[in-house]
mmCIF file of C-alpha atoms in Angstrom:
data_model
loop_
_atom_site.group_PDB
_atom_site.id
_atom_site.type_symbol
_atom_site.label_atom_id
_atom_site.label_comp_id
_atom_site.label_asym_id
_atom_site.label_seq_id
_atom_site.Cartn_x
_atom_site.Cartn_y
_atom_site.Cartn_z
ATOM 1 C CA MET A 276 -15.491 -18.449 -0.963
ATOM 2 C CA PHE A 277 -14.410 -19.184 2.610
ATOM 3 C CA TRP A 278 -17.885 -19.470 4.112
ATOM 4 C CA VAL A 279 -19.599 -20.734 0.959
ATOM 5 C CA ALA A 280 -17.320 -23.788 0.816
ATOM 6 C CA LEU A 281 -18.022 -24.633 4.464
ATOM 7 C CA ILE A 282 -21.780 -24.206 4.062
ATOM 8 C CA VAL A 283 -21.895 -26.313 0.888
ATOM 9 C CA ALA A 284 -19.831 -29.048 2.578
ATOM 10 C CA GLY A 285 -22.329 -29.051 5.439
ATOM 11 C CA PHE A 286 -25.291 -29.277 3.082
ATOM 12 C CA VAL A 287 -23.702 -32.127 1.116
ATOM 13 C CA LYS A 288 -22.875 -34.010 4.302
ATOM 14 C CA GLY A 289 -26.349 -33.425 5.730
ATOM 15 C CA TYR A 290 -28.122 -34.401 2.533
ATOM 16 C CA LEU A 291 -26.154 -37.624 2.133
ATOM 17 C CA SER A 292 -26.514 -38.511 5.823
ATOM 18 C CA VAL A 293 -30.282 -37.966 5.978
ATOM 19 C CA ASP A 294 -31.567 -38.872 2.526
ATOM 20 C CA HIS A 295 -29.183 -41.771 1.919
ATOM 21 C CA PRO A 296 -28.693 -43.522 5.276
ATOM 22 C CA GLU A 297 -27.225 -46.569 3.543
ATOM 23 C CA ASN A 298 -24.047 -44.583 2.768
ATOM 24 C CA SER A 299 -21.147 -45.141 5.106
ATOM 25 C CA PHE A 300 -19.421 -42.268 6.854
ATOM 26 C CA TYR A 301 -16.463 -42.703 4.505
ATOM 27 C CA HIS A 302 -18.621 -42.179 1.402
ATOM 28 C CA VAL A 303 -20.343 -39.152 2.918
ATOM 29 C CA MET A 304 -17.041 -37.515 3.834
ATOM 30 C CA ALA A 305 -15.497 -38.441 0.479
ATOM 31 C CA ALA A 306 -18.311 -36.517 -1.238
ATOM 32 C CA ALA A 307 -17.790 -33.488 1.037
ATOM 33 C CA ARG A 308 -13.976 -33.539 0.800
ATOM 34 C CA PRO A 309 -13.577 -31.251 -2.259
ATOM 35 C CA TYR A 310 -15.597 -28.550 -0.507
ATOM 36 C CA LEU A 311 -13.582 -28.975 2.684
ATOM 37 C CA GLU A 312 -10.367 -28.670 0.683
ATOM 38 C CA ALA A 313 -11.675 -25.468 -0.916
ATOM 39 C CA PHE A 314 -12.531 -24.211 2.574
ATOM 40 C CA THR A 315 -8.987 -24.992 3.732
ATOM 41 C CA ALA A 316 -7.413 -23.235 0.737
ATOM 42 C CA ALA A 317 -9.623 -20.185 1.249
ATOM 43 C CA GLY A 318 -8.720 -20.163 4.944
ATOM 44 C CA LEU A 319 -5.032 -20.169 4.100
ATOM 45 C CA GLY A 320 -5.643 -17.267 1.736
ATOM 46 C CA VAL A 321 -7.435 -15.324 4.465
ATOM 47 C CA MET A 322 -4.636 -16.079 6.936
ATOM 48 C CA ILE A 323 -1.939 -14.924 4.497
ATOM 49 C CA ALA A 324 -3.872 -11.750 3.649
ATOM 50 C CA LEU A 325 -4.419 -10.847 7.306
ATOM 51 C CA GLY A 326 -0.758 -11.577 8.062
ATOM 52 C CA ALA A 327 0.329 -9.282 5.225
ATOM 53 C CA ILE A 328 -1.967 -6.535 6.505
ATOM 54 C CA CYS A 329 -0.523 -6.901 10.016
ATOM 55 C CA VAL A 330 3.064 -6.758 8.743
ATOM 56 C CA ILE A 331 2.331 -3.649 6.675
ATOM 57 C CA TYR A 332 0.592 -2.001 9.635
ATOM 58 C CA LEU A 333 3.424 -2.797 12.051
ATOM 59 C CA ARG A 334 6.086 -1.529 9.640
ATOM 60 C CA HIS A 335 4.132 1.644 9.054
ATOM 61 C CA SER A 336 3.545 2.265 12.750
ATOM 62 C CA ALA A 337 7.239 1.648 13.549
ATOM 63 C CA GLU A 338 8.320 4.185 10.895
ATOM 64 C CA ASN A 339 5.989 6.879 12.186
ATOM 65 C CA LYS A 340 7.087 6.704 15.831
ATOM 66 C CA GLN A 341 8.601 9.994 16.861
ATOM 67 C CA VAL A 342 10.003 10.772 20.250
ATOM 68 C CA THR A 343 9.804 14.404 21.303
ATOM 69 C CA LEU A 344 11.602 15.801 24.316
ATOM 70 C CA LYS A 345 10.237 18.835 26.061
#
């Protein structure tokens, strides 16, 4: 979803910029906005998931630290 939304937004923007040059930049970006919002939401999901993985890993590694004295 993350990359698909960005690629589709790029295709929409490119198509409207090249095939419909009479459109203003505002109209082109307004058409691409839903895909950019989906990209942002997917990016937040990826960030939260990676953060959760890091927290779990750090907690697990802190619990398994053992100090041995010889």
